[in-house]
Every structure is written in C-alpha cells, then in structure tokens.
mmCIF file of C-alpha atoms and ligand atoms in Angstrom:
data_model
loop_
_atom_site.group_PDB
_atom_site.id
_atom_site.type_symbol
_atom_site.label_atom_id
_atom_site.label_comp_id
_atom_site.label_asym_id
_atom_site.label_seq_id
_atom_site.Cartn_x
_atom_site.Cartn_y
_atom_site.Cartn_z
ATOM 1 C CA MET A 597 19.391 13.295 -30.411
ATOM 2 C CA THR A 598 19.002 9.531 -30.298
ATOM 3 C CA VAL A 599 17.284 8.323 -27.138
ATOM 4 C CA MET A 600 18.759 5.089 -25.810
ATOM 5 C CA ASN A 601 16.643 2.435 -24.083
ATOM 6 C CA ARG A 602 18.152 0.026 -21.547
ATOM 7 C CA GLN A 603 16.293 -3.271 -21.454
ATOM 8 C CA LEU A 604 16.579 -6.429 -19.384
ATOM 9 C CA LEU A 605 15.880 -9.501 -21.509
ATOM 10 C CA LEU A 606 15.364 -12.918 -20.007
ATOM 11 C CA LYS A 607 18.428 -15.024 -20.919
ATOM 12 C CA THR A 608 17.981 -18.126 -18.775
ATOM 13 C CA ARG A 609 15.221 -19.339 -16.503
ATOM 14 C CA PRO A 610 16.256 -18.890 -12.884
ATOM 15 C CA GLU A 611 16.283 -21.708 -10.405
ATOM 16 C CA GLY A 612 15.478 -20.462 -6.955
ATOM 17 C CA LEU A 613 16.298 -16.794 -6.507
ATOM 18 C CA VAL A 614 16.881 -14.508 -9.490
ATOM 19 C CA SER A 615 20.256 -13.125 -10.545
ATOM 20 C CA LEU A 616 21.411 -10.476 -13.031
ATOM 21 C CA ASP A 617 23.111 -13.402 -14.852
ATOM 22 C CA ASN A 618 19.645 -14.616 -15.851
ATOM 23 C CA PHE A 619 19.287 -11.441 -17.983
ATOM 24 C CA ASP A 620 20.956 -9.636 -20.865
ATOM 25 C CA LEU A 621 21.194 -5.908 -20.206
ATOM 26 C CA ARG A 622 21.189 -4.261 -23.603
ATOM 27 C CA GLU A 623 20.966 -0.676 -24.806
ATOM 28 C CA VAL A 624 19.126 0.051 -28.039
ATOM 29 C CA PRO A 625 18.085 3.308 -29.734
ATOM 30 C CA VAL A 626 14.401 4.183 -29.459
ATOM 31 C CA ALA A 627 12.862 3.929 -32.936
ATOM 32 C CA GLU A 628 10.953 6.814 -34.569
ATOM 33 C CA LEU A 629 7.289 6.701 -33.576
ATOM 34 C CA ALA A 630 4.769 5.568 -36.184
ATOM 35 C CA ASP A 631 1.187 6.841 -36.305
ATOM 36 C CA GLY A 632 -0.833 5.477 -33.382
ATOM 37 C CA GLN A 633 2.208 5.060 -31.146
ATOM 38 C CA ALA A 634 3.299 6.829 -27.963
ATOM 39 C CA LEU A 635 6.548 6.607 -26.026
ATOM 40 C CA VAL A 636 6.441 6.171 -22.252
ATOM 41 C CA ARG A 637 9.326 7.038 -19.922
ATOM 42 C CA VAL A 638 9.137 4.352 -17.247
ATOM 43 C CA LEU A 639 9.171 5.872 -13.749
ATOM 44 C CA TYR A 640 8.358 2.988 -11.398
ATOM 45 C CA LEU A 641 8.307 -0.788 -11.786
ATOM 46 C CA SER A 642 5.959 -2.809 -9.638
ATOM 47 C CA MET A 643 7.948 -5.644 -8.084
ATOM 48 C CA ASP A 644 5.479 -8.513 -7.856
ATOM 49 C CA PRO A 645 5.802 -12.145 -6.771
ATOM 50 C CA THR A 646 4.136 -13.050 -10.060
ATOM 51 C CA ASN A 647 7.199 -11.717 -11.939
ATOM 52 C CA ARG A 648 9.097 -14.729 -10.623
ATOM 53 C CA VAL A 649 6.329 -17.075 -11.815
ATOM 54 C CA TRP A 650 6.421 -15.468 -15.280
ATOM 55 C CA MET A 651 10.117 -16.416 -15.532
ATOM 56 C CA SER A 652 9.333 -20.133 -15.140
ATOM 57 C CA ASP A 653 8.100 -22.389 -17.915
ATOM 58 C CA ILE A 654 5.172 -23.759 -15.922
ATOM 59 C CA PRO A 655 1.393 -23.580 -16.474
ATOM 60 C CA GLN A 656 0.154 -20.159 -15.351
ATOM 61 C CA TYR A 657 -2.439 -17.486 -16.078
ATOM 62 C CA MET A 658 -0.321 -15.737 -18.749
ATOM 63 C CA PRO A 659 2.298 -17.228 -21.053
ATOM 64 C CA PRO A 660 5.721 -17.361 -19.407
ATOM 65 C CA VAL A 661 8.143 -14.662 -20.572
ATOM 66 C CA ALA A 662 10.028 -16.115 -23.545
ATOM 67 C CA ILE A 663 13.802 -16.374 -23.579
ATOM 68 C CA GLY A 664 15.112 -13.238 -25.318
ATOM 69 C CA GLU A 665 12.014 -11.184 -24.429
ATOM 70 C CA VAL A 666 12.055 -8.005 -22.317
ATOM 71 C CA MET A 667 11.039 -9.043 -18.796
ATOM 72 C CA ARG A 668 7.325 -8.395 -18.320
ATOM 73 C CA SER A 669 6.375 -6.060 -15.484
ATOM 74 C CA LEU A 670 3.615 -3.749 -14.427
ATOM 75 C CA GLY A 671 4.706 -0.162 -13.926
ATOM 76 C CA LEU A 672 3.973 3.550 -14.225
ATOM 77 C CA GLY A 673 5.327 6.096 -16.623
ATOM 78 C CA ARG A 674 4.818 9.404 -18.405
ATOM 79 C CA VAL A 675 4.165 9.820 -22.092
ATOM 80 C CA VAL A 676 7.160 11.755 -23.474
ATOM 81 C CA ALA A 677 6.356 11.640 -27.206
ATOM 82 C CA SER A 678 3.154 10.826 -29.028
ATOM 83 C CA LYS A 679 1.683 10.194 -32.451
ATOM 84 C CA SER A 680 -1.452 8.773 -30.847
ATOM 85 C CA LYS A 681 -4.888 10.378 -30.701
ATOM 86 C CA HIS A 682 -5.488 8.869 -27.263
ATOM 87 C CA TYR A 683 -2.271 9.718 -25.421
ATOM 88 C CA ALA A 684 -0.727 13.164 -25.065
ATOM 89 C CA VAL A 685 2.714 14.151 -23.844
ATOM 90 C CA GLY A 686 2.543 14.426 -20.036
ATOM 91 C CA ASP A 687 -0.116 11.728 -19.571
ATOM 92 C CA LEU A 688 0.525 9.427 -16.622
ATOM 93 C CA VAL A 689 -0.073 5.802 -17.588
ATOM 94 C CA GLN A 690 -0.010 2.405 -15.937
ATOM 95 C CA GLY A 691 0.653 -0.719 -17.926
ATOM 96 C CA LEU A 692 2.856 -3.673 -18.683
ATOM 97 C CA VAL A 693 5.867 -1.426 -19.201
ATOM 98 C CA GLY A 694 8.525 -4.154 -18.850
ATOM 99 C CA TRP A 695 11.987 -3.959 -17.321
ATOM 100 C CA GLN A 696 13.239 -1.106 -19.488
ATOM 101 C CA ASP A 697 13.642 2.680 -19.554
ATOM 102 C CA TYR A 698 11.075 3.314 -22.287
ATOM 103 C CA ALA A 699 7.926 1.423 -23.231
ATOM 104 C CA LEU A 700 5.903 1.724 -26.416
ATOM 105 C CA ILE A 701 2.150 2.120 -26.560
ATOM 106 C CA ASP A 702 0.925 0.891 -29.915
ATOM 107 C CA GLU A 703 -2.775 1.362 -30.606
ATOM 108 C CA GLY A 704 -2.580 -1.296 -33.313
ATOM 109 C CA LYS A 705 -1.538 -3.977 -30.848
ATOM 110 C CA MET A 706 -3.243 -5.492 -27.857
ATOM 111 C CA GLY A 707 -1.772 -4.108 -24.688
ATOM 112 C CA TYR A 708 -2.747 -3.281 -21.152
ATOM 113 C CA TRP A 709 -2.643 0.471 -20.581
ATOM 114 C CA VAL A 710 -4.659 2.650 -18.208
ATOM 115 C CA LYS A 711 -4.537 6.438 -18.209
ATOM 116 C CA LEU A 712 -4.285 7.866 -14.673
ATOM 117 C CA PRO A 713 -5.071 11.363 -13.450
ATOM 118 C CA PRO A 714 -2.041 13.523 -14.351
ATOM 119 C CA LYS A 715 -1.778 14.764 -10.760
ATOM 120 C CA PRO A 716 -3.027 11.892 -8.590
ATOM 121 C CA PRO A 717 -4.144 12.509 -4.986
ATOM 122 C CA VAL A 718 -1.606 9.967 -3.654
ATOM 123 C CA ALA A 719 2.108 9.418 -4.274
ATOM 124 C CA LEU A 720 3.003 7.543 -7.469
ATOM 125 C CA PRO A 721 4.275 4.355 -5.722
ATOM 126 C CA THR A 722 0.955 4.177 -3.848
ATOM 127 C CA LEU A 723 -0.768 3.867 -7.234
ATOM 128 C CA LEU A 724 1.024 0.525 -7.622
ATOM 129 C CA GLY A 725 0.355 -0.557 -4.023
ATOM 130 C CA ALA A 726 -2.503 0.409 -1.716
ATOM 131 C CA CYS A 727 -4.411 2.239 -4.470
ATOM 132 C CA GLY A 728 -3.336 -0.082 -7.283
ATOM 133 C CA PHE A 729 -3.340 -3.804 -7.946
ATOM 134 C CA SER A 730 -2.388 -4.768 -4.384
ATOM 135 C CA GLY A 731 -5.237 -2.781 -2.903
ATOM 136 C CA ILE A 732 -7.672 -3.995 -5.568
ATOM 137 C CA THR A 733 -6.663 -7.596 -4.807
ATOM 138 C CA ALA A 734 -7.236 -7.139 -1.088
ATOM 139 C CA TYR A 735 -10.507 -5.301 -1.730
ATOM 140 C CA TYR A 736 -12.140 -7.929 -3.930
ATOM 141 C CA GLY A 737 -10.689 -10.776 -1.871
ATOM 142 C CA LEU A 738 -12.490 -9.567 1.238
ATOM 143 C CA THR A 739 -15.638 -8.100 -0.284
ATOM 144 C CA GLU A 740 -16.480 -10.677 -2.970
ATOM 145 C CA ILE A 741 -14.324 -13.802 -2.699
ATOM 146 C CA ALA A 742 -14.505 -14.356 1.058
ATOM 147 C CA PRO A 743 -16.423 -11.386 2.488
ATOM 148 C CA VAL A 744 -15.513 -10.959 6.109
ATOM 149 C CA GLU A 745 -18.207 -9.834 8.553
ATOM 150 C CA ALA A 746 -18.046 -7.787 11.741
ATOM 151 C CA GLY A 747 -17.120 -9.926 14.739
ATOM 152 C CA GLU A 748 -15.441 -12.644 12.671
ATOM 153 C CA THR A 749 -11.762 -13.514 12.916
ATOM 154 C CA LEU A 750 -9.725 -12.862 9.801
ATOM 155 C CA VAL A 751 -6.197 -14.206 9.410
ATOM 156 C CA VAL A 752 -3.954 -12.669 6.752
ATOM 157 C CA SER A 753 -0.586 -14.168 5.779
ATOM 158 C CA ALA A 754 2.344 -12.160 4.372
ATOM 159 C CA ALA A 755 0.486 -9.503 6.327
ATOM 160 C CA ALA A 756 3.232 -6.872 6.350
ATOM 161 C CA GLY A 757 3.515 -7.017 2.557
ATOM 162 C CA SER A 758 1.658 -5.045 -0.052
ATOM 163 C CA VAL A 759 -1.569 -7.022 -0.445
ATOM 164 C CA GLY A 760 -1.597 -8.350 3.108
ATOM 165 C CA SER A 761 -1.204 -4.993 4.833
ATOM 166 C CA ILE A 762 -4.199 -3.600 2.949
ATOM 167 C CA ALA A 763 -6.264 -6.781 3.406
ATOM 168 C CA GLY A 764 -5.777 -6.598 7.169
ATOM 169 C CA GLN A 765 -6.755 -2.941 7.294
ATOM 170 C CA ILE A 766 -9.856 -3.563 5.167
ATOM 171 C CA GLY A 767 -10.725 -6.365 7.586
ATOM 172 C CA LYS A 768 -10.557 -3.854 10.443
ATOM 173 C CA LEU A 769 -12.782 -1.414 8.528
ATOM 174 C CA ARG A 770 -15.319 -4.232 8.164
ATOM 175 C CA GLY A 771 -15.279 -4.814 11.921
ATOM 176 C CA ALA A 772 -13.366 -8.102 12.013
ATOM 177 C CA ARG A 773 -10.810 -9.238 14.565
ATOM 178 C CA VAL A 774 -7.670 -9.238 12.412
ATOM 179 C CA VAL A 775 -4.630 -11.411 12.990
ATOM 180 C CA GLY A 776 -1.595 -10.983 10.750
ATOM 181 C CA ILE A 777 1.154 -13.503 10.082
ATOM 182 C CA ALA A 778 4.598 -12.141 9.224
ATOM 183 C CA GLY A 779 8.261 -12.977 9.573
ATOM 184 C CA GLY A 780 10.016 -11.441 12.576
ATOM 185 C CA ALA A 781 9.264 -9.338 15.629
ATOM 186 C CA GLU A 782 9.615 -5.955 13.899
ATOM 187 C CA LYS A 783 7.043 -6.759 11.213
ATOM 188 C CA CYS A 784 4.684 -8.101 13.902
ATOM 189 C CA ARG A 785 5.118 -4.915 15.939
ATOM 190 C CA HIS A 786 4.411 -2.841 12.801
ATOM 191 C CA LEU A 787 1.166 -4.713 12.149
ATOM 192 C CA VAL A 788 -0.229 -4.115 15.615
ATOM 193 C CA GLU A 789 1.190 -0.706 16.520
ATOM 194 C CA ASP A 790 1.235 1.057 13.147
ATOM 195 C CA LEU A 791 -1.538 -0.659 11.172
ATOM 196 C CA GLY A 792 -4.006 -1.471 13.974
ATOM 197 C CA PHE A 793 -4.149 -5.271 13.625
ATOM 198 C CA ASP A 794 -5.529 -6.954 16.768
ATOM 199 C CA ALA A 795 -2.649 -9.430 16.928
ATOM 200 C CA ALA A 796 0.341 -10.548 14.895
ATOM 201 C CA VAL A 797 2.086 -13.907 14.813
ATOM 202 C CA ASP A 798 5.680 -14.557 13.751
ATOM 203 C CA TYR A 799 5.711 -17.643 11.507
ATOM 204 C CA LYS A 800 9.481 -17.924 11.966
ATOM 205 C CA ALA A 801 9.149 -18.351 15.747
ATOM 206 C CA GLU A 802 9.473 -21.864 17.127
ATOM 207 C CA ASP A 803 6.146 -21.558 18.907
ATOM 208 C CA PHE A 804 4.329 -20.214 15.814
ATOM 209 C CA LYS A 805 1.442 -22.654 16.099
ATOM 210 C CA GLN A 806 0.922 -21.903 19.788
ATOM 211 C CA GLN A 807 1.047 -18.147 19.066
ATOM 212 C CA LEU A 808 -1.523 -18.597 16.308
ATOM 213 C CA ALA A 809 -3.817 -20.601 18.574
ATOM 214 C CA ALA A 810 -3.555 -17.945 21.308
ATOM 215 C CA ALA A 811 -4.360 -15.176 18.802
ATOM 216 C CA THR A 812 -7.419 -16.987 17.412
ATOM 217 C CA PRO A 813 -9.330 -18.191 20.496
ATOM 218 C CA ASP A 814 -12.613 -18.382 18.532
ATOM 219 C CA GLY A 815 -11.011 -20.084 15.537
ATOM 220 C CA VAL A 816 -10.600 -18.507 12.098
ATOM 221 C CA HIS A 817 -13.629 -17.585 9.998
ATOM 222 C CA VAL A 818 -11.805 -16.139 7.000
ATOM 223 C CA ASN A 819 -8.272 -16.770 5.791
ATOM 224 C CA PHE A 820 -6.781 -14.338 3.281
ATOM 225 C CA GLU A 821 -4.019 -16.600 2.035
ATOM 226 C CA ASN A 822 -0.888 -15.201 0.416
ATOM 227 C CA VAL A 823 1.721 -17.809 1.299
ATOM 228 C CA GLY A 824 0.717 -21.504 1.185
ATOM 229 C CA GLY A 825 2.880 -24.330 2.541
ATOM 230 C CA PRO A 826 3.300 -24.745 6.299
ATOM 231 C CA VAL A 827 1.846 -21.275 7.036
ATOM 232 C CA MET A 828 -1.387 -22.083 5.223
ATOM 233 C CA ARG A 829 -1.613 -25.514 6.796
ATOM 234 C CA ALA A 830 -1.314 -23.987 10.260
ATOM 235 C CA VAL A 831 -4.101 -21.486 9.521
ATOM 236 C CA LEU A 832 -6.427 -24.091 7.976
ATOM 237 C CA SER A 833 -6.065 -26.193 11.109
ATOM 238 C CA ARG A 834 -7.441 -23.237 13.128
ATOM 239 C CA MET A 835 -10.477 -22.652 10.913
ATOM 240 C CA VAL A 836 -14.033 -23.057 12.089
ATOM 241 C CA ASN A 837 -16.280 -25.506 10.270
ATOM 242 C CA GLY A 838 -17.611 -23.755 7.181
ATOM 243 C CA GLY A 839 -14.780 -21.206 7.141
ATOM 244 C CA ARG A 840 -13.846 -19.373 3.921
ATOM 245 C CA VAL A 841 -10.480 -18.984 2.262
ATOM 246 C CA ALA A 842 -9.626 -16.268 -0.264
ATOM 247 C CA LEU A 843 -6.740 -18.024 -1.983
ATOM 248 C CA CYS A 844 -4.787 -15.056 -3.260
ATOM 249 C CA GLY A 845 -1.241 -16.362 -3.609
ATOM 250 C CA LEU A 846 1.201 -19.111 -2.701
ATOM 251 C CA ILE A 847 4.486 -17.239 -2.513
ATOM 252 C CA ALA A 848 6.196 -20.049 -0.602
ATOM 253 C CA ASN A 849 6.091 -22.079 -3.849
ATOM 254 C CA TYR A 850 7.122 -19.534 -6.485
ATOM 255 C CA ALA A 851 10.899 -19.650 -6.256
ATOM 256 C CA SER A 852 11.049 -23.376 -5.588
ATOM 257 C CA GLY A 853 10.599 -24.139 -9.299
ATOM 258 C CA GLY A 854 8.075 -26.873 -8.617
ATOM 259 C CA ARG A 855 4.571 -27.373 -7.371
ATOM 260 C CA PRO A 856 4.739 -29.259 -4.077
ATOM 261 C CA SER A 857 1.830 -31.569 -3.475
ATOM 262 C CA ASP A 858 0.010 -30.870 -0.265
ATOM 263 C CA ASP A 859 -2.432 -32.531 2.037
ATOM 264 C CA TYR A 860 -5.725 -30.678 1.788
ATOM 265 C CA SER A 861 -7.822 -33.195 3.688
ATOM 266 C CA VAL A 862 -8.490 -30.436 6.223
ATOM 267 C CA ILE A 863 -10.634 -28.723 3.561
ATOM 268 C CA ILE A 864 -12.923 -31.744 3.574
ATOM 269 C CA VAL A 865 -12.931 -32.280 7.300
ATOM 270 C CA LYS A 866 -13.809 -28.656 8.013
ATOM 271 C CA ARG A 867 -16.137 -28.235 4.990
ATOM 272 C CA LEU A 868 -14.149 -25.177 3.928
ATOM 273 C CA THR A 869 -14.829 -23.060 0.893
ATOM 274 C CA VAL A 870 -11.539 -22.198 -0.820
ATOM 275 C CA ARG A 871 -11.799 -19.750 -3.708
ATOM 276 C CA GLY A 872 -8.869 -18.781 -5.857
ATOM 277 C CA PHE A 873 -9.057 -15.479 -7.703
ATOM 278 C CA LEU A 874 -7.119 -13.061 -9.878
ATOM 279 C CA ALA A 875 -7.558 -9.351 -9.304
ATOM 280 C CA PHE A 876 -7.276 -8.582 -12.976
ATOM 281 C CA ASP A 877 -10.484 -10.517 -13.673
ATOM 282 C CA TYR A 878 -12.331 -7.613 -12.034
ATOM 283 C CA LYS A 879 -13.011 -5.189 -14.822
ATOM 284 C CA ASP A 880 -14.751 -2.676 -12.549
ATOM 285 C CA GLN A 881 -11.604 -1.540 -10.814
ATOM 286 C CA ALA A 882 -12.766 2.071 -10.626
ATOM 287 C CA ARG A 883 -15.065 1.326 -7.671
ATOM 288 C CA ALA A 884 -12.286 -0.362 -5.707
ATOM 289 C CA VAL A 885 -9.756 2.355 -6.542
ATOM 290 C CA GLN A 886 -12.198 5.097 -5.555
ATOM 291 C CA ASP A 887 -12.758 3.487 -2.141
ATOM 292 C CA LEU A 888 -9.062 2.770 -1.646
ATOM 293 C CA VAL A 889 -7.971 6.311 -2.543
ATOM 294 C CA GLY A 890 -10.685 7.673 -0.230
ATOM 295 C CA TRP A 891 -9.471 5.497 2.637
ATOM 296 C CA VAL A 892 -5.815 6.413 2.115
ATOM 297 C CA VAL A 893 -6.457 10.141 1.707
ATOM 298 C CA GLY A 894 -8.892 10.082 4.650
ATOM 299 C CA GLY A 895 -6.329 8.327 6.866
ATOM 300 C CA LYS A 896 -8.481 5.198 7.310
ATOM 301 C CA ILE A 897 -5.828 2.912 5.891
ATOM 302 C CA LYS A 898 -2.086 3.442 5.800
ATOM 303 C CA ALA A 899 -0.199 2.906 2.572
ATOM 304 C CA GLY A 900 3.413 1.840 2.903
ATOM 305 C CA GLU A 901 6.121 1.296 0.327
ATOM 306 C CA THR A 902 9.681 0.058 0.113
ATOM 307 C CA ILE A 903 11.355 1.957 -2.708
ATOM 308 C CA ALA A 904 14.486 0.609 -4.401
ATOM 309 C CA GLU A 905 16.472 2.338 -7.150
ATOM 310 C CA GLY A 906 17.938 1.491 -10.543
ATOM 311 C CA LEU A 907 16.694 -0.571 -13.475
ATOM 312 C CA GLU A 908 19.823 -2.746 -13.477
ATOM 313 C CA ASN A 909 18.979 -3.824 -9.911
ATOM 314 C CA ALA A 910 15.559 -5.227 -10.846
ATOM 315 C CA PRO A 911 16.547 -8.914 -10.573
ATOM 316 C CA THR A 912 18.076 -8.619 -7.115
ATOM 317 C CA VAL A 913 15.378 -6.255 -5.893
ATOM 318 C CA LEU A 914 12.727 -8.799 -6.908
ATOM 319 C CA ASN A 915 14.387 -11.319 -4.583
ATOM 320 C CA ARG A 916 13.519 -9.109 -1.619
ATOM 321 C CA LEU A 917 9.940 -10.389 -1.890
ATOM 322 C CA PHE A 918 11.167 -13.928 -1.266
ATOM 323 C CA GLN A 919 13.631 -12.886 1.432
ATOM 324 C CA GLY A 920 11.040 -10.786 3.244
ATOM 325 C CA SER A 921 13.105 -7.590 3.179
ATOM 326 C CA ASN A 922 10.206 -5.419 2.042
ATOM 327 C CA THR A 923 7.417 -3.858 4.060
ATOM 328 C CA GLY A 924 4.341 -2.750 2.127
ATOM 329 C CA LYS A 925 4.574 -2.381 -1.634
ATOM 330 C CA LEU A 926 8.008 -3.019 -3.185
ATOM 331 C CA VAL A 927 8.656 -0.706 -6.130
ATOM 332 C CA LEU A 928 11.731 0.085 -8.171
ATOM 333 C CA ARG A 929 12.295 3.699 -9.227
ATOM 334 C CA VAL A 930 13.685 3.791 -12.754
ATOM 335 C CA ALA A 931 13.508 7.565 -13.208
ATOM 336 C CA HIS A 932 12.332 10.602 -11.271
ATOM 337 C CA ASP A 933 9.102 12.293 -12.357
ATOM 338 C CA ASP A 934 10.250 15.833 -13.136
HETATM 339 N N1 NAP B 1992 -4.537 -13.267 -6.915
HETATM 340 C C1 NAP B 1992 -4.113 -12.080 -7.327
HETATM 341 O O1 NAP B 1992 -4.713 -11.441 -8.182
HETATM 342 C C2 NAP B 1992 -2.869 -11.500 -6.723
HETATM 343 C C3 NAP B 1992 -2.493 -10.178 -6.997
HETATM 344 C C4 NAP B 1992 -1.353 -9.671 -6.360
HETATM 345 C C5 NAP B 1992 -0.615 -10.484 -5.504
HETATM 346 N N2 NAP B 1992 -1.029 -11.770 -5.286
HETATM 347 C C6 NAP B 1992 -0.309 -12.638 -4.350
HETATM 348 O O2 NAP B 1992 -0.336 -12.023 -3.085
HETATM 349 C C7 NAP B 1992 0.797 -12.438 -2.335
HETATM 350 C C8 NAP B 1992 1.505 -11.211 -1.772
HETATM 351 O O3 NAP B 1992 1.979 -10.433 -2.854
HETATM 352 P P1 NAP B 1992 2.555 -8.955 -2.605
HETATM 353 O O4 NAP B 1992 2.760 -8.341 -3.920
HETATM 354 O O5 NAP B 1992 1.704 -8.266 -1.622
HETATM 355 O O6 NAP B 1992 3.989 -9.278 -1.976
HETATM 356 P P2 NAP B 1992 4.470 -8.830 -0.531
HETATM 357 O O7 NAP B 1992 3.557 -9.437 0.460
HETATM 358 O O8 NAP B 1992 4.668 -7.371 -0.505
HETATM 359 O O9 NAP B 1992 5.901 -9.508 -0.411
HETATM 360 C C9 NAP B 1992 6.035 -10.857 -0.230
HETATM 361 C C10 NAP B 1992 6.137 -11.206 1.271
HETATM 362 O O10 NAP B 1992 5.877 -12.589 1.411
HETATM 363 C C11 NAP B 1992 6.545 -13.077 2.535
HETATM 364 N N3 NAP B 1992 7.142 -14.371 2.181
HETATM 365 C C12 NAP B 1992 7.991 -14.620 1.159
HETATM 366 N N4 NAP B 1992 8.318 -15.934 1.129
HETATM 367 C C13 NAP B 1992 7.657 -16.510 2.162
HETATM 368 C C14 NAP B 1992 7.566 -17.845 2.663
HETATM 369 N N5 NAP B 1992 8.247 -18.861 2.096
HETATM 370 N N6 NAP B 1992 6.783 -18.086 3.761
HETATM 371 C C15 NAP B 1992 6.100 -17.074 4.349
HETATM 372 N N7 NAP B 1992 6.128 -15.789 3.919
HETATM 373 C C16 NAP B 1992 6.900 -15.513 2.834
HETATM 374 C C17 NAP B 1992 7.624 -12.055 2.912
HETATM 375 O O11 NAP B 1992 7.252 -11.445 4.150
HETATM 376 P P3 NAP B 1992 7.760 -12.031 5.583
HETATM 377 O O12 NAP B 1992 8.879 -11.164 6.003
HETATM 378 O O13 NAP B 1992 6.555 -11.923 6.419
HETATM 379 O O14 NAP B 1992 8.239 -13.442 5.320
HETATM 380 C C18 NAP B 1992 7.549 -11.002 1.811
HETATM 381 O O15 NAP B 1992 7.774 -9.704 2.287
HETATM 382 C C19 NAP B 1992 1.661 -13.268 -3.288
HETATM 383 O O16 NAP B 1992 1.408 -14.632 -3.069
HETATM 384 C C20 NAP B 1992 1.150 -12.846 -4.643
HETATM 385 O O17 NAP B 1992 1.360 -13.814 -5.629
HETATM 386 C C21 NAP B 1992 -2.127 -12.283 -5.883
#
C-alpha cells in the first residue's frame, strides 16, 4: 500500500504572524527506501521561536528555509521502515524532521539525527522541552555562559515559557533569588506557586518597572534574556555593576521582520558582560540531559508542556509563541505513538 506524506512547504515569507496561506500543503507518496535510508513517522514537532526566524530572509545562524522547501523543524519520531545499518524499526529518534508526516534519514547526506532510548524515563514531549533543547539551553546558559551563584539575584524573561521555566528552576537549584518576568497574572502566579520562583513580574502591567524594582531590591546579578526590547532594557537598568547577561533570545524582534536598533549604552555604564550563545554549539549534551532527566524524574524541577494537535495547524500553533498562549514547552502532536 502506498504511504502518503503530507508536507507543509514554505510558499511566501510571512510578515508579522504566520498563516496557513504562507504554505502549500501537499500530499506525496513516500518513495521506496534505498540502501542506507530509514523512514521516520513524525510524532511531535517542536514549536520554536527560531522557526519564525528561519522563515525570514535575514542573516541568521542557519540558512533561511527556501521558498518551496518543507518547513524546517526539530521533532521526534519512530523509525517505521529501514534499510539502514544504524537505525532499526521501532527506534525513537530526534532530528530536523520538518513539518511533515514522514521524514527520511539518509546516511549518505548530512543531517541532524539523535537516537533516543526506545522507552525514555520521561514523556515524549518532555524530551523536546525540559529534557531536550530548551533544558539544555537553560542549563548551559546558567552554568557556562553566565553562571549564577548562591545568593545572587537572577532575572529570567519569558519565564513561563519552555527555556525560561527551566532556567528559573535551575537558578533556584543553584541557590539564587529568582525573579521571573511573564505576561499576565496567571503566568506570574504559576511561576511563584507552582515552580517556586521567589517573585514574578508582569511585563504587561502599567507599573512593570516599579514591580521589577520591588522584586530586585539588591539589583540584578544575572539576566537570562529571552525577550529583548523594552523588557530587556528594564532589566539591564536594574543590573549591578559588573552584572552578567546570558543573551539567549530576542523573541520580541522575531515576528517584526526587522532588526530594531537599540540603545545599549547601559552595557557600558554598568560594565556588563553580555554573552550570546547557541545551545547547539554544545556538543556534550549528554551531561546536561543526564542532569535534567535526573532533576525531572527526582521532582527537583517541573516540566510543563502545552500540546497542540494536527500537522495542518502548525503555522497557527507557532503563532502562540508570539501571542503568549503557551506555558512551558509548546509541541504539536502529529501522530500518536502506538
Ligand atoms: N540561544 C539558543 O540556543 C536558544 C535555544 C532555544 C530558545 N532560544 C530562545 O529562547 C527564547 C524562549 O524560547 P522558548 O522556546 O522557550 O519559547 P517560550 O518561552 O516557550 O515561548 C515564547 C514566550 O515568549 C513570550 N513573548 C513572546 N513575545 C513577547 C514579547 N514581545 N515580549 C515579551 N514576551 C514575549 C510569551 O510569553 P508571555 O506570555 O510571558 O508574553 C511566549 O509564551 C526565545 O527567544 C528563543 O529564541 C534560544
């Protein structure tokens, strides 16, 4: 029986938020496997702010997705057919699966694929969030880029999201006073009551700057920055001289299509160290994942996910990251793992 593969191909580059109109949804038969190939049934897509950046023709850390190309995306799947020596039917894999039902592993081509334990100790979506790239990003950001020490004040922006929620909890494990910034009272409540942050500040509130000042009486030693723009400016203005910034992301800029200039004179005035980083530069991810899985399984950090359904909904689901309607890791279930 011919297996059909639904794929979302980038048709036009979005301006602002993403729409299904920016994509062609096509259905093509899966080709016979050649030697060295394996077929992966995609189970979960990782919905990442960087997906939106990949859609824009701007300088970035990977080439933008070309018009007519299957939308690039990290995800998880199971090998369902194999003519590869390295992958067997039933293997659980993580890789750049793309917005489609089936992805092809081809040993003859460069590709990013990692084999995972077939029965992992945490739920599959957690392998894309707290125990996956989000957790790894938070881990290296606070242990190597801007290590936070006991007694220091750490401020995390987009704190109720995937990276931020883990960064804040790692900060607590390291003995810091942790202040989260998030949009709305419910997310702020969640940070303090469910995740154990010391304080949370609503950046949408009119008195945001006053709230931030009240929550950081000793200033800010480390800023784990996920947002940029006015949120970042407010945090930088609270930093102590010699403070450190792990510049993880600037989500406030991604859907705006441009690169707003900003006034960074505060970095000079406060002699700050600002270090940008990319989690995927860390090749030793096993150490981070081992610690993260241990913390999640041991109940030391809480993993949270927002799970959406349906491949065809990928464009609108991605927008949730920019509208703030996700808590924890946003994933899209493409198929159930039976
Ligand atoms: N450097 C790396 O290697 C690396 C790796 C992964 C992710 N990142 C970066 O980490 C950041 C978080 O990514 P994530 O995957 O964990 O996403 P996420 O935090 O789960 O979701 C994005 C959150 O950002 C907040 N947000 C969106 N637009 C905003 C704006 N204009 N101002 C303030 N807050 C805004 C929203 O929460 P509210 O409801 O609070 O607004 C939203 O829920 C992104 O900047 C991403 O690019 C970097």
